[in-house]
Coordinates of C-alpha atoms in Angstrom, one line a residue:
M1204 CA 5.0 -10.9 20.4
I1205 CA 4.9 -14.4 21.1
D1206 CA 5.9 -15.5 24.4
R1207 CA 7.8 -18.2 24.2
G1208 CA 8.0 -18.7 28.1
T1209 CA 4.4 -19.5 28.8
K1210 CA 1.8 -21.6 27.4
T1211 CA -0.3 -18.1 26.7
K1212 CA -3.0 -18.6 23.6
Y1213 CA -3.6 -15.4 21.8
V1214 CA -7.3 -15.0 20.2
T1215 CA -8.1 -13.4 17.3
P1216 CA -8.9 -9.7 18.4
A1217 CA -13.1 -8.9 17.3
S1218 CA -11.7 -6.2 15.0
A1219 CA -9.7 -8.8 13.2
A1220 CA -11.5 -9.9 9.8
A1221 CA -10.8 -12.8 7.9
D1222 CA -8.6 -11.0 5.7
V1223 CA -5.9 -9.7 8.1
P1224 CA -2.6 -10.9 8.0
Y1225 CA -0.7 -12.5 10.7
V1226 CA 1.8 -14.6 12.0
S1227 CA 1.0 -17.5 13.4
E1228 CA 3.5 -20.2 15.6
T1229 CA 2.3 -23.3 17.8
I1230 CA 4.7 -24.6 20.8
D1231 CA 4.5 -27.3 22.7
G1232 CA 1.0 -27.9 21.4
T1233 CA -0.2 -24.0 21.8
S1234 CA -1.0 -22.0 19.0
T1235 CA -0.3 -18.7 19.1
A1236 CA -0.9 -15.8 16.4
I1237 CA -0.1 -12.1 16.3
Y1238 CA -2.7 -10.5 14.1
F1239 CA -1.9 -7.6 12.5
E1240 CA -4.2 -3.6 11.5
F1241 CA -3.6 -1.4 9.3
H1242 CA -5.0 1.7 9.9
T1243 CA -5.4 4.8 7.0
D1244 CA -6.1 7.9 8.8
C1245 CA -2.2 8.1 10.6
H1246 CA -0.1 11.2 10.5
V1247 CA 1.9 11.1 7.9
M1248 CA 5.1 13.2 8.2
A1249 CA 5.9 15.6 5.7
R1250 CA 9.9 16.1 5.3
K1251 CA 11.0 19.8 4.1
Q1252 CA 14.5 19.6 2.9
I1253 CA 16.5 23.1 4.3
A1254 CA 18.7 24.1 1.5
P1255 CA 19.3 27.6 1.3
D1256 CA 21.7 30.1 -0.7
G1257 CA 24.7 31.2 0.4
L1258 CA 26.0 27.8 1.8
I1259 CA 27.9 24.8 0.1
D1260 CA 25.8 22.1 -2.0
A1261 CA 25.0 19.4 0.5
S1262 CA 23.2 17.4 -1.8
S1263 CA 26.9 17.4 -3.7
I1264 CA 28.2 15.5 -1.0
G1265 CA 25.3 13.6 0.1
Y1266 CA 23.6 15.6 2.9
S1267 CA 21.2 17.8 3.9
H1268 CA 21.9 20.9 5.7
G1269 CA 18.6 20.8 7.5
I1270 CA 15.1 19.3 7.7
V1271 CA 12.1 20.6 8.8
V1272 CA 9.5 17.3 10.1
D1273 CA 6.5 17.3 12.3
G1274 CA 7.3 20.8 13.9
T1275 CA 11.4 19.5 14.4
F1276 CA 14.1 21.0 12.9
F1277 CA 17.1 19.4 12.1
M1278 CA 20.4 20.9 10.7
S1279 CA 23.5 19.4 9.7
G1280 CA 26.9 20.8 11.5
Q1281 CA 27.5 24.2 10.1
V1282 CA 31.3 24.8 9.8
G1283 CA 33.3 27.9 8.7
W1284 CA 33.3 27.9 5.1
N1285 CA 31.8 29.1 2.1
E1286 CA 29.6 28.1 -0.4
E1287 CA 32.9 27.4 -2.4
F1288 CA 34.3 25.2 0.4
E1289 CA 36.7 28.4 1.2
L1290 CA 37.8 28.6 4.7
A1291 CA 36.6 32.2 6.5
G1292 CA 40.3 31.6 7.7
E1293 CA 42.8 29.5 9.8
D1294 CA 41.7 30.7 13.4
I1295 CA 39.3 30.0 15.3
T1296 CA 37.9 33.5 15.4
S1297 CA 37.1 33.8 11.6
Q1298 CA 35.7 30.3 11.8
T1299 CA 33.1 30.6 14.6
L1300 CA 31.7 33.9 12.7
K1301 CA 31.4 32.3 10.0
A1302 CA 29.5 28.9 11.1
F1303 CA 27.5 31.0 13.1
E1304 CA 26.9 33.3 9.6
N1305 CA 26.0 29.9 8.4
V1306 CA 23.4 28.9 10.9
E1307 CA 22.0 32.2 10.3
I1308 CA 21.6 31.4 6.6
L1309 CA 19.7 28.0 7.5
L1310 CA 17.4 30.0 10.6
E1311 CA 16.2 32.5 7.8
D1312 CA 15.1 30.2 5.2
I1313 CA 12.5 28.5 8.6
D1314 CA 11.7 32.7 9.4
R1315 CA 13.7 31.7 13.0
S1316 CA 17.0 33.9 13.7
L1317 CA 19.6 33.1 16.5
N1318 CA 17.5 34.9 19.0
D1319 CA 15.1 32.2 18.5
V1320 CA 18.0 29.1 19.5
T1321 CA 17.4 27.5 22.5
K1322 CA 20.7 24.8 22.4
V1323 CA 24.3 24.9 20.7
T1324 CA 26.1 22.1 20.7
A1325 CA 29.6 23.3 19.8
H1326 CA 32.3 21.5 18.6
V1327 CA 35.8 23.2 19.0
V1328 CA 38.9 21.5 18.1
K1329 CA 42.1 22.1 20.4
L1330 CA 39.6 23.2 22.9
Q1331 CA 41.6 24.2 25.6
T1332 CA 43.7 26.8 23.2
N1333 CA 40.5 27.9 21.5
R1334 CA 38.1 28.1 24.2
D1335 CA 39.3 32.1 25.0
A1336 CA 38.3 32.8 21.2
F1337 CA 35.4 30.8 20.7
F1338 CA 33.4 32.6 23.9
E1339 CA 34.6 36.2 22.6
V1340 CA 32.7 35.5 19.5
W1341 CA 29.5 33.4 21.6
N1342 CA 29.6 36.6 23.6
D1343 CA 28.9 38.9 20.9
V1344 CA 25.8 36.5 19.2
F1345 CA 24.7 35.5 22.0
A1346 CA 24.6 39.2 24.2
D1347 CA 21.6 38.8 26.2
P1348 CA 19.8 36.7 28.4
P1349 CA 18.1 34.2 27.8
Y1350 CA 21.3 32.4 26.5
P1351 CA 20.7 29.5 24.6
C1352 CA 21.7 26.0 26.4
L1353 CA 25.4 24.9 25.0
T1354 CA 27.5 21.9 24.5
L1355 CA 31.0 22.3 24.4
L1356 CA 33.0 19.9 23.1
G1357 CA 36.6 19.3 22.1
P1358 CA 37.2 16.5 19.5
Q1359 CA 40.8 16.2 18.1
Q1360 CA 39.3 16.9 14.9
L1361 CA 36.9 17.3 12.5
A1362 CA 35.3 16.1 9.1
Q1363 CA 38.0 17.5 7.1
D1364 CA 41.8 19.1 8.2
G1365 CA 41.5 22.2 8.6
L1366 CA 38.4 23.0 10.3
L1367 CA 38.3 24.5 13.7
V1368 CA 34.1 24.6 15.1
E1369 CA 31.6 23.2 14.1
L1370 CA 27.9 24.6 15.3
E1371 CA 24.8 22.6 15.3
V1372 CA 21.4 24.7 17.0
E1373 CA 18.1 23.2 18.2
V1374 CA 15.4 25.8 17.5
P1375 CA 11.7 25.2 18.0
V1376 CA 9.6 25.6 14.6
E1377 CA 5.9 25.0 13.9
D1378 CA 4.5 23.6 10.9

């Protein structure tokens, strides 16, 4: 970074060859330069898209259900609809059960299960009204300790009308 506050002089690093790209600037009569080094041995992160059968075709609406990259699993929120975009029901219980089923489908594709989940973020519409029914399903899904961490949020609505719950989970994976 060029220090515009002082007259610091940058020198060419010993490792810089004549053909190393650089940016130079003269400020108040002092020449400065930034040299860029390129490394060919850097780790390239391979991205694996997770798109199992049994879920909607997420790519048809411009996203991925899940991505595994560099030992980390990232997932889009799962809701209570089937692969034909049909809601499992109009109540929180049926939608929460279906959302967890959809999460299970994703996890199976990376050789994991709900037992491996370390954190859940749940978005529950009308949280005060739907909280007890959500926790009835939660207690069935995660019946035994250690329980995953939980962040429970109460948005006014989700991406589409009629959706009452959306789940995201975190689970450790290996390459």
